[in-house]
């Protein structure tokens, strides 16, 4: 049981801030927790207003005191998780002409080594191109690599680094022909991370963030022309659209994508002429998405155009890219979602999902024949492992299930032969036969059939006695895969059932499943999660009050809304960097994610129905006097996605309305952002804290 410590909980001042809109007036007592200079704090955390810093540090001290009795368990869980990781894990060398590039860890490494092999050697030796571990030692707190990108001639390396957790990456250059590690500063400091080289091996492209932390422009520069100035390839004027950068599959084009969650537009620059003006492939149409994949002088377009809810594939020549010239290629099949696609010289590969299970489909572009790579288990995860080569018949894909460690296969698309190139090893030992995976379907309150994936030890009884951690997300179409996670075993080995609710708002059952959990239908997401918990109790998987609800970011919104709706169902709640102040955040157009996310939630500034809808479920606005279970809430000070003040305010309001003795605990990482600690082992410490809290709460 988690108990309140003897020391009093933080009791921040109330400074009523009254707002009025559409005839409704509401008061926010904790609006002062948002630093007016939050943009500056993202760049320089030490500039946080003193009284806010004091409050956050007081919260951390209180939580540390409350969780002190779990420290032994937390440390044990951390050591278990650490022991399950391969201390010297190695990635698969991916060939690119005369070299093969990969990443690996030495024993004790948190960030590892980026390396390559010279494929002309009969026994290739590891050649370090970037020692991220050594670089991380110079960072006082946070360290994260955004991208590591080699030039087409393999002579230069560009990489990006974030030292604050705010997702602003500085870019450096390295000469790979030199024996020593000499880094050249490019003076690029606000990159969003991704880096793309033109084929001239001199021009580097990146995405730049604006003052409100939005990736909004693509810049480029000739790094070796001392007279060259930074140039703009593209700048987005609509704050509702983010900008991203990539290469086409055949590397002939540099692709610039402007997009929100429902609409996209792609501009292309021939990689051989990087100073050329970008050309729009097809202008944006609200609600229409597309991505491009090259083959034989044509573009194959993965799109939801023409009512293809679960996406179809069309094609167009490079000379006629307007939508009126698009031709049908692979028809839309309702209920079968095409998740993604990659093109090769002779093949088109697509990843699909049907009824929450993925599959890989290979199409031979010479014959038009298709085949599916067969899988055996009832619940599993698949992923394409992208490489560099276009003119190849070999792809790599990864496979795992909740009970089966990850395996990477090399697959010949012509012969259909597969071979294992890497198997995940669990050094402390793992036997898949000791565990059982179940895929069930429960019926929601409106009749919706909700898939649920469950993992347990084979001897864990199904008599209601087992505690259960219920995980969910349910936004942006993101689907939680049924994959192998070594960390979960620390719960399951202690008698927990681990359950993933594949609720509406994700795409487990296709794109319509996503549409049925957003905007006017958003409450379906929360209802599905609560209904899943109720059904698992009725089916004997657990009991009321023994369920730990777990969600992060938009999943934090999920568990926040669920616990407001039915607090007695849950024995504890873990809300990691939770998006819980929905009404205020979606009403502040200056925040990084607000305009791009109006298509997901609605615009409560201009749309009265969106305002009322968000007000009806926003966790912060719907806290009421009731007996909340123990709650662990986390945040990152420099988080640009879910700003620290959202969970800080929610914590204070929950305590104001708590009618039971269960503690409401808040922990803010003062040296990190949305992803928390970035190190391979340091990140496990946060998970160990959460799981120790969960186990203790429902004992």
XYZ file of C-alpha atoms in Angstrom:
699
model
C 0.000 0.000 0.000
C 1.205 3.489 -0.851
C 0.770 5.792 2.137
C 0.948 9.505 2.589
C 4.193 10.538 4.278
C 4.064 12.188 7.684
C 5.271 15.435 6.161
C 2.467 17.609 4.780
C 1.830 17.568 1.068
C 2.752 20.661 -0.945
C -0.055 23.198 -0.713
C 0.549 25.785 -3.430
C -1.146 29.147 -3.332
C -4.353 29.659 -5.244
C -4.303 32.664 -7.519
C -7.686 32.644 -9.253
C -7.477 33.306 -12.968
C -10.986 33.744 -14.400
C -11.783 33.096 -18.034
C -15.006 33.363 -19.999
C -15.982 32.029 -23.397
C -19.217 31.101 -25.146
C -21.147 32.179 -22.066
C -19.215 29.883 -19.735
C -16.976 31.202 -16.957
C -14.348 29.096 -15.240
C -11.555 29.633 -12.748
C -8.016 28.292 -12.873
C -6.393 28.578 -9.454
C -2.994 27.362 -10.639
C -2.429 29.153 -13.945
C 0.537 30.902 -12.286
C 2.564 27.679 -12.535
C 3.092 28.424 -16.228
C 6.215 30.572 -16.527
C 5.441 33.551 -18.762
C 8.875 33.075 -20.317
C 8.432 29.358 -20.990
C 10.115 29.618 -24.416
C 13.270 30.895 -22.736
C 13.097 28.150 -20.107
C 13.151 25.547 -22.910
C 16.537 26.894 -23.951
C 17.864 27.776 -20.491
C 16.094 25.812 -17.693
C 17.973 27.794 -15.033
C 15.818 30.802 -15.942
C 12.658 29.222 -14.522
C 10.868 31.632 -12.214
C 12.116 31.120 -8.638
C 8.763 30.488 -6.947
C 7.806 27.934 -9.593
C 11.134 26.170 -9.202
C 10.706 26.090 -5.434
C 7.258 24.539 -5.798
C 8.463 21.857 -8.219
C 11.388 20.981 -5.978
C 9.033 20.748 -3.003
C 6.882 18.328 -4.974
C 9.925 16.205 -5.769
C 10.954 16.082 -2.125
C 7.453 15.063 -1.043
C 7.293 12.293 -3.640
C 10.762 11.064 -2.727
C 9.675 10.835 0.919
C 6.418 9.074 0.074
C 8.124 6.499 -2.128
C 11.109 5.898 0.155
C 9.591 2.618 1.427
C 9.597 1.335 -2.183
C 13.283 2.063 -2.780
C 14.459 -1.488 -2.116
C 11.854 -2.864 -4.513
C 12.626 -0.149 -7.075
C 16.340 -0.963 -6.964
C 15.622 -4.673 -7.326
C 13.397 -4.047 -10.348
C 16.037 -1.830 -11.925
C 18.677 -4.527 -11.527
C 16.281 -7.102 -13.029
C 15.575 -4.885 -16.024
C 19.241 -4.122 -16.502
C 20.124 -7.820 -16.329
C 17.701 -8.545 -19.165
C 19.520 -6.204 -21.568
C 22.398 -7.515 -23.631
C 25.387 -5.612 -22.216
C 27.127 -5.638 -25.597
C 24.125 -5.481 -27.922
C 24.910 -4.929 -31.594
C 22.742 -3.643 -34.385
C 22.683 -5.197 -37.839
C 25.246 -3.713 -40.251
C 23.179 -2.222 -43.088
C 25.076 -2.090 -46.397
C 25.409 1.131 -48.365
C 27.725 0.581 -51.330
C 31.222 -0.083 -49.909
C 30.336 0.273 -46.223
C 27.783 -1.152 -43.801
C 26.599 1.096 -40.973
C 25.388 0.063 -37.514
C 25.169 0.980 -33.828
C 26.348 -1.058 -30.864
C 26.838 -0.927 -27.095
C 29.853 -1.899 -25.064
C 29.350 -3.185 -21.555
C 28.080 -0.331 -19.402
C 27.342 2.003 -22.307
C 24.282 4.238 -22.091
C 24.487 5.726 -25.600
C 26.858 3.435 -27.448
C 28.957 3.666 -30.591
C 28.040 4.426 -34.201
C 30.280 2.425 -36.508
C 30.741 0.974 -39.972
C 32.381 -1.974 -41.708
C 34.478 -1.800 -44.854
C 32.779 -4.423 -47.017
C 35.885 -4.910 -49.160
C 37.543 -6.644 -46.225
C 37.060 -10.397 -45.889
C 36.668 -9.953 -42.137
C 35.358 -6.428 -41.595
C 36.560 -4.645 -38.484
C 34.504 -2.172 -36.444
C 35.361 1.381 -37.497
C 34.028 3.960 -35.040
C 32.485 6.985 -36.725
C 30.867 8.519 -33.642
C 31.478 7.642 -30.001
C 28.217 8.853 -28.497
C 29.238 7.473 -25.118
C 32.285 9.706 -24.976
C 30.259 12.710 -26.115
C 27.676 12.104 -23.411
C 30.304 12.330 -20.695
C 30.657 16.049 -21.371
C 26.963 16.630 -20.698
C 26.105 17.530 -17.127
C 22.587 16.127 -17.237
C 20.711 15.319 -20.448
C 22.130 13.915 -23.691
C 20.321 12.699 -26.787
C 21.437 12.006 -30.352
C 18.859 13.158 -32.901
C 20.341 11.863 -36.150
C 23.595 10.454 -37.485
C 23.829 10.920 -41.244
C 26.733 10.086 -43.542
C 27.291 11.778 -46.902
C 26.740 9.811 -50.112
C 30.493 9.525 -50.715
C 30.970 8.232 -47.128
C 33.497 10.987 -46.418
C 31.499 13.188 -44.050
C 29.308 12.615 -41.028
C 26.719 15.054 -39.708
C 25.062 14.456 -36.369
C 22.681 16.340 -34.082
C 22.672 16.547 -30.266
C 20.152 17.791 -27.691
C 21.600 18.646 -24.256
C 18.444 19.919 -22.548
C 15.544 17.643 -23.500
C 13.775 20.476 -25.317
C 14.279 18.752 -28.705
C 16.421 21.584 -30.052
C 19.400 19.875 -31.670
C 22.781 21.395 -32.406
C 24.473 19.997 -35.524
C 28.129 19.020 -35.889
C 30.264 17.789 -38.765
C 33.041 15.217 -38.770
C 35.611 14.225 -41.419
C 35.561 10.416 -41.555
C 38.908 10.298 -43.363
C 40.681 11.563 -40.257
C 41.872 9.244 -37.525
C 41.034 11.663 -34.729
C 37.549 12.726 -33.660
C 37.506 16.393 -34.619
C 34.048 17.947 -34.611
C 33.232 21.027 -36.621
C 30.399 23.209 -35.355
C 27.941 24.161 -38.077
C 26.347 26.930 -35.958
C 23.015 25.132 -36.447
C 21.410 25.130 -32.986
C 17.634 24.836 -33.488
C 17.406 21.751 -35.666
C 14.462 19.411 -35.100
C 16.944 16.535 -35.370
C 16.714 15.024 -38.868
C 19.548 15.665 -41.344
C 19.669 14.929 -45.095
C 22.657 15.212 -47.444
C 22.343 16.162 -51.095
C 24.240 13.968 -53.542
C 26.856 16.700 -54.056
C 28.201 15.627 -50.624
C 28.443 19.279 -49.616
C 24.908 20.509 -49.044
C 23.135 19.626 -45.809
C 19.399 20.068 -45.187
C 17.685 20.299 -41.801
C 14.358 21.345 -40.261
C 14.477 24.422 -38.046
C 12.223 25.205 -35.077
C 10.622 28.598 -34.540
C 10.484 30.547 -31.262
C 7.437 28.520 -30.193
C 9.301 25.230 -30.712
C 7.459 24.258 -33.899
C 9.389 22.639 -36.769
C 8.419 25.100 -39.471
C 11.178 25.568 -42.080
C 13.693 23.582 -44.114
C 17.104 25.233 -44.362
C 20.225 24.190 -46.228
C 23.813 25.291 -46.598
C 26.939 24.298 -48.480
C 29.093 23.369 -45.510
C 32.363 23.741 -47.415
C 31.832 27.112 -49.037
C 33.047 29.674 -46.520
C 31.103 32.397 -48.314
C 27.838 30.456 -48.350
C 24.913 31.614 -46.247
C 22.056 29.584 -44.868
C 19.307 29.262 -47.471
C 15.604 28.504 -47.070
C 14.169 25.691 -49.148
C 10.711 25.868 -47.590
C 8.966 27.814 -44.851
C 5.496 26.962 -43.564
C 3.215 29.927 -42.892
C 0.371 27.977 -41.293
C 1.130 27.330 -37.580
C -1.211 24.351 -37.781
C 1.272 22.423 -39.920
C 4.545 20.826 -38.889
C 7.418 20.350 -41.326
C 9.563 17.225 -41.659
C 12.360 16.109 -43.949
C 13.353 12.810 -45.609
C 14.862 11.215 -48.708
C 12.885 9.282 -51.283
C 13.385 5.517 -51.236
C 15.677 5.724 -54.265
C 17.434 8.796 -52.800
C 16.760 10.765 -55.977
C 14.689 13.376 -54.140
C 14.849 15.360 -50.949
C 11.284 15.337 -49.638
C 9.749 18.085 -47.536
C 6.473 17.242 -45.834
C 4.061 19.792 -44.361
C 1.431 18.001 -42.301
C -0.878 17.855 -39.353
C -2.646 14.734 -38.121
C -5.064 14.520 -41.044
C -3.618 16.477 -43.974
C -0.289 16.339 -45.795
C 1.558 18.021 -48.631
C 4.923 17.030 -50.099
C 7.488 19.198 -51.878
C 10.475 17.665 -53.663
C 13.945 18.807 -54.644
C 16.162 16.662 -56.907
C 19.013 15.588 -54.678
C 21.491 16.217 -57.487
C 20.466 19.901 -57.709
C 19.982 20.957 -54.088
C 19.626 24.661 -54.839
C 16.647 24.037 -57.135
C 13.292 25.415 -56.103
C 11.129 22.719 -54.468
C 8.124 21.525 -56.462
C 4.831 20.608 -54.816
C 3.739 17.096 -55.740
C 0.062 17.760 -54.936
C -1.333 20.724 -52.980
C -2.854 19.989 -49.590
C -6.521 19.117 -49.328
C -8.053 19.122 -45.860
C -8.463 15.588 -44.578
C -6.322 13.986 -47.277
C -2.962 12.351 -46.571
C -0.359 10.924 -48.900
C 3.219 9.643 -48.967
C 5.439 8.900 -51.968
C 7.472 5.878 -53.027
C 9.527 5.779 -56.213
C 9.801 3.021 -58.801
C 10.671 3.037 -62.483
C 10.182 6.750 -63.031
C 6.787 6.769 -61.350
C 5.648 7.731 -57.884
C 3.485 5.278 -55.975
C 1.201 7.174 -53.658
C -0.090 5.768 -50.374
C -3.216 7.826 -49.754
C -6.716 8.024 -48.337
C -7.944 9.977 -51.369
C -11.315 9.159 -52.925
C -12.768 7.780 -49.705
C -10.031 5.176 -49.142
C -10.430 5.250 -45.361
C -7.863 2.494 -44.787
C -5.656 3.802 -47.597
C -5.004 2.668 -51.134
C -2.035 2.893 -53.485
C -2.167 5.056 -56.617
C 0.517 6.014 -59.092
C 1.564 9.003 -61.179
C 4.417 9.862 -63.491
C 6.933 12.432 -62.355
C 5.697 14.768 -65.093
C 1.997 14.706 -64.145
C 1.576 14.704 -60.399
C -1.747 16.546 -60.024
C -4.441 14.421 -58.465
C -6.377 14.268 -61.723
C -3.510 12.206 -63.158
C -3.305 9.705 -60.302
C -4.136 6.146 -61.362
C -5.464 3.300 -59.212
C -2.847 0.667 -58.415
C -3.795 -1.222 -55.221
C -7.451 -0.902 -54.316
C -8.788 0.166 -50.955
C -9.906 -2.753 -48.799
C -12.073 -1.614 -45.858
C -10.778 -2.991 -42.553
C -7.283 -3.647 -43.902
C -5.152 -0.630 -43.055
C -2.004 -0.031 -45.094
C 0.315 1.279 -42.377
C 3.344 2.040 -44.490
C 5.253 1.189 -47.630
C 8.773 0.987 -49.035
C 9.849 0.736 -52.646
C 12.811 -1.062 -54.190
C 14.100 -1.491 -57.745
C 11.904 -4.535 -58.405
C 9.534 -4.667 -55.445
C 6.968 -2.737 -53.486
C 6.646 -3.716 -49.819
C 3.714 -2.725 -47.660
C 2.937 -3.246 -44.000
C -0.752 -3.807 -43.302
C -2.891 -4.334 -40.225
C -6.161 -6.226 -39.989
C -8.041 -6.824 -36.723
C -5.063 -5.590 -34.678
C -2.558 -7.954 -36.358
C 0.118 -6.792 -38.836
C 1.385 -8.490 -41.977
C 3.994 -7.807 -44.651
C 2.956 -7.990 -48.305
C 5.555 -8.175 -51.099
C 4.636 -7.158 -54.646
C 6.947 -8.068 -57.531
C 6.727 -5.044 -59.824
C 7.919 -7.093 -62.812
C 5.195 -9.741 -62.674
C 2.547 -8.048 -60.532
C 2.440 -11.094 -58.238
C 2.037 -10.644 -54.481
C 2.774 -12.814 -51.469
C 2.466 -12.455 -47.693
C 5.208 -13.339 -45.231
C 3.475 -15.856 -42.944
C 3.466 -15.622 -39.140
C 2.242 -18.151 -36.593
C 1.325 -16.699 -33.191
C -2.059 -15.261 -32.249
C -0.650 -11.901 -31.146
C 2.614 -10.457 -32.385
C 4.419 -7.390 -33.654
C 6.059 -6.870 -37.043
C 8.254 -4.066 -38.290
C 10.264 -3.274 -41.394
C 13.907 -2.525 -40.609
C 14.875 0.175 -43.085
C 18.223 0.079 -44.814
C 20.052 2.214 -47.362
C 19.928 0.117 -50.533
C 17.321 0.501 -53.262
C 18.689 -1.969 -55.836
C 18.304 -5.069 -53.685
C 16.037 -8.082 -53.319
C 16.749 -8.347 -49.595
C 14.800 -6.680 -46.831
C 14.966 -6.993 -43.065
C 12.014 -7.285 -40.740
C 11.615 -7.733 -37.009
C 9.221 -10.080 -35.257
C 8.287 -10.497 -31.604
C 5.328 -11.306 -29.397
C 4.633 -10.620 -25.724
C 6.278 -13.985 -24.922
C 8.833 -14.213 -27.749
C 11.977 -12.031 -27.812
C 12.662 -9.950 -30.884
C 14.106 -11.662 -33.943
C 15.344 -9.862 -37.038
C 15.149 -11.738 -40.332
C 16.818 -11.123 -43.668
C 14.268 -11.974 -46.342
C 14.846 -12.547 -50.045
C 11.844 -11.126 -51.880
C 12.538 -13.271 -54.967
C 13.237 -16.685 -53.430
C 11.027 -16.106 -50.337
C 13.820 -17.469 -48.170
C 14.292 -16.006 -44.718
C 17.208 -16.311 -42.348
C 17.730 -15.105 -38.827
C 20.361 -12.380 -38.593
C 19.799 -11.368 -34.983
C 17.969 -12.858 -32.009
C 17.368 -10.874 -28.864
C 19.169 -12.499 -25.954
C 17.942 -12.099 -22.384
C 21.157 -12.615 -20.369
C 19.338 -13.301 -17.114
C 17.324 -16.011 -18.841
C 13.925 -16.259 -20.470
C 11.716 -19.166 -21.416
C 8.738 -18.307 -23.587
C 6.987 -21.412 -22.305
C 6.773 -19.878 -18.835
C 4.334 -17.247 -20.104
C 1.035 -17.107 -21.874
C -0.358 -14.538 -24.296
C -4.090 -14.190 -24.802
C -5.948 -12.079 -27.361
C -9.551 -11.494 -26.342
C -12.325 -9.162 -27.439
C -14.576 -7.342 -25.016
C -17.829 -5.552 -25.753
C -17.998 -1.839 -24.981
C -21.056 -0.008 -23.673
C -22.096 0.934 -27.207
C -21.443 -2.528 -28.633
C -17.927 -1.831 -29.941
C -15.692 -4.909 -30.062
C -12.440 -3.929 -28.364
C -9.339 -6.145 -28.779
C -7.233 -6.723 -25.670
C -3.791 -8.361 -25.497
C -2.870 -10.009 -22.187
C 0.398 -11.423 -20.877
C 0.785 -13.469 -17.698
C 2.834 -16.248 -16.219
C 1.351 -19.565 -17.256
C 0.497 -20.366 -13.602
C -1.100 -16.994 -12.772
C -4.691 -17.863 -11.856
C -7.670 -16.411 -13.641
C -9.804 -16.191 -10.513
C -9.826 -12.448 -9.873
C -6.909 -12.570 -7.448
C -4.221 -11.235 -9.805
C -3.324 -7.559 -9.933
C -3.414 -6.160 -13.453
C -1.693 -3.258 -15.177
C -3.954 -1.868 -17.899
C -2.070 0.129 -20.522
C -3.627 2.327 -23.176
C -3.043 5.292 -25.455
C -5.893 5.901 -27.888
C -4.970 9.061 -29.825
C -3.455 10.183 -33.136
C -4.076 6.747 -34.621
C -1.103 5.341 -32.700
C -1.395 1.598 -32.164
C 0.360 -0.138 -29.280
C 2.028 -3.248 -30.739
C 1.885 -6.659 -29.098
C 5.664 -6.904 -28.866
C 8.216 -8.306 -26.451
C 9.151 -5.930 -23.633
C 11.699 -7.126 -21.112
C 10.667 -4.511 -18.547
C 7.130 -5.916 -18.261
C 8.493 -9.201 -16.945
C 9.239 -7.540 -13.592
C 5.494 -7.134 -13.159
C 4.414 -10.427 -14.695
C 6.943 -12.436 -12.662
C 5.349 -10.957 -9.538
C 1.917 -12.267 -10.467
C 0.632 -9.325 -12.484
C -1.384 -9.630 -15.651
C -0.217 -7.080 -18.228
C -3.024 -5.909 -20.505
C -3.029 -3.625 -23.554
C -6.417 -2.165 -24.439
C -6.543 -1.555 -28.208
C -9.105 1.200 -27.846
C -10.661 3.577 -30.343
C -8.459 6.528 -31.224
C -5.729 4.115 -32.309
C -5.718 2.179 -35.583
C -5.767 -1.393 -34.285
C -8.842 -2.140 -36.373
C -8.181 0.286 -39.203
C -8.398 4.000 -39.830
C -12.103 4.116 -38.970
C -11.163 2.884 -35.488
C -9.098 6.065 -35.206
C -11.874 8.295 -36.543
C -14.269 6.771 -34.021
C -12.025 7.993 -31.188
C -11.357 11.636 -32.036
C -13.134 15.006 -32.180
C -16.882 14.517 -31.538
C -16.256 10.829 -30.797
C -13.340 11.337 -28.398
C -15.181 10.075 -25.326
C -15.304 6.623 -26.959
C -11.594 6.356 -26.158
C -12.115 6.857 -22.431
C -15.234 4.699 -22.314
C -13.424 1.855 -24.087
C -10.651 1.924 -21.495
C -13.057 1.898 -18.549
C -15.200 -0.788 -20.199
C -12.108 -2.915 -20.775
C -11.260 -2.705 -17.070
C -14.821 -3.633 -16.082
C -14.860 -6.581 -18.493
C -11.511 -7.893 -17.241
C -12.960 -7.923 -13.726
C -16.114 -9.719 -14.887
C -14.036 -12.296 -16.779
C -11.895 -13.056 -13.720
C -8.629 -11.590 -14.939
C -8.488 -9.295 -11.905
C -10.704 -7.559 -9.344
C -11.992 -4.038 -8.894
C -9.383 -1.976 -7.067
C -6.530 -4.215 -8.279
C -6.154 -2.534 -11.665
C -3.278 -0.101 -12.191
C -4.085 2.291 -15.042
C -0.982 3.326 -16.983
C -0.696 5.869 -19.794
C 1.708 8.531 -20.977
C 1.309 11.808 -22.867
C -2.093 11.499 -24.603
C -2.326 8.206 -22.713
C -2.097 10.356 -19.586
C -5.218 12.148 -20.779
C -6.786 8.714 -21.161
C -6.099 7.553 -17.606
C -6.957 11.007 -16.235
C -10.385 10.943 -17.873
C -10.909 7.306 -16.873
C -10.126 7.872 -13.198
C -12.470 10.871 -13.128
C -15.182 8.650 -14.584
C -14.741 5.620 -12.312
C -12.060 6.014 -9.618
C -13.162 2.937 -7.664
C -12.222 0.661 -10.562
C -8.534 1.408 -10.136
C -6.110 0.540 -7.379
C -3.577 3.058 -8.681
C -2.860 5.341 -11.619
C 0.449 6.081 -13.343
C 0.235 9.157 -15.573
C 3.537 9.844 -17.345
C 3.972 13.357 -18.808
C 0.172 13.500 -19.056
C -1.732 15.792 -21.413
C -4.441 16.710 -18.908
C -5.030 20.458 -19.207
C -6.679 20.034 -22.593
C -8.959 23.059 -22.609
C -6.285 25.583 -21.630
C -3.623 24.075 -23.870
C -5.885 23.892 -26.925
C -6.871 27.510 -26.223
C -3.262 28.778 -26.293
C -2.228 29.143 -29.936
C 1.357 30.015 -28.923
C 2.106 26.582 -27.495
C 4.121 24.236 -29.737
C 1.489 21.616 -30.486
C -1.758 23.570 -30.256
C -2.579 24.648 -33.851
C -1.348 21.351 -35.396
C -3.541 19.409 -32.975
C -6.836 21.182 -33.530
C -7.742 18.526 -36.157
C -7.359 15.915 -33.408
C -9.247 17.629 -30.585
C -11.065 20.600 -32.095
C -10.475 24.340 -31.780
C -12.086 25.555 -28.531
C -11.189 29.166 -29.337
C -13.498 29.466 -32.328
C -15.761 26.400 -32.197
C -18.350 26.394 -29.409
C -19.097 22.690 -29.834
C -15.399 21.845 -29.577
C -15.167 24.032 -26.474
C -18.072 22.245 -24.776
C -16.802 18.829 -25.800
C -13.268 19.385 -24.498
C -14.610 20.974 -21.327
C -16.698 17.845 -20.730
C -13.699 15.474 -20.571
C -10.521 17.510 -19.914
C -9.110 15.783 -16.789
C -8.011 19.029 -15.132
C -11.418 20.613 -15.609
C -13.348 17.576 -14.397
C -11.644 16.861 -11.085
C -14.408 16.550 -8.485
C -14.516 15.692 -4.773
C -14.183 11.898 -4.713
C -11.933 9.129 -3.466
C -9.111 8.980 -5.984
C -6.699 6.032 -5.826
C -2.954 6.557 -5.278
C -1.550 8.395 -8.280
C 1.989 8.864 -9.587
C 2.272 11.769 -12.028
C 5.475 12.684 -13.855
C 6.732 15.579 -15.987
C 9.851 16.983 -17.682
C 10.788 20.608 -17.163
C 11.878 21.204 -20.768
C 9.126 19.129 -22.365
C 7.852 20.995 -25.472
C 5.028 18.499 -26.076
C 3.307 18.325 -22.700
C 4.519 21.321 -20.769
C 5.467 20.779 -17.128
C 2.682 22.998 -15.746
C -0.105 20.708 -16.995
C 0.671 17.819 -14.613
C 1.795 20.281 -11.904
C -1.589 22.027 -11.928
C -3.489 18.735 -12.134
C -1.630 17.381 -9.112
C -2.546 20.416 -7.014
C -6.208 20.273 -8.034
C -6.464 16.538 -7.389
C -5.146 17.020 -3.865
C -7.687 19.803 -3.317
C -10.514 17.399 -4.121
C -9.142 14.121 -2.739
C -11.558 12.591 -0.196
C -9.465 9.519 0.652
C -6.068 9.065 2.298
C -4.458 7.893 -0.944
C -1.521 10.122 -1.890
C -1.277 12.124 -5.100
C 2.410 12.202 -6.022
C 4.189 14.354 -8.585
C 7.752 13.943 -9.851
C 9.275 16.381 -12.331
C 12.580 15.697 -14.031
C 14.357 19.041 -13.824
C 16.940 17.978 -16.430
C 14.866 16.350 -19.172
C 11.874 16.694 -21.473
C 9.075 14.554 -22.878
C 11.064 11.340 -23.239
C 12.565 11.481 -19.761
C 16.065 10.176 -19.258
C 17.742 9.300 -22.537
C 20.392 6.831 -21.413
C 19.914 3.128 -22.021
C 20.028 2.356 -18.299
C 18.912 5.675 -16.847
C 15.575 5.354 -18.637
C 15.042 2.040 -16.820
C 15.209 3.838 -13.478
C 12.046 5.767 -14.333
C 10.240 2.567 -15.326
C 11.452 0.846 -12.159
C 10.025 3.711 -10.091
C 6.647 3.386 -11.833
C 6.502 -0.386 -11.429
C 7.562 -0.296 -7.777
C 4.737 2.183 -7.197
C 2.270 -0.072 -9.048
C 3.242 -3.228 -7.170
C 3.171 -1.566 -3.771
C -0.138 0.192 -4.461
C -2.148 -2.982 -5.069
C -0.471 -5.363 -2.651
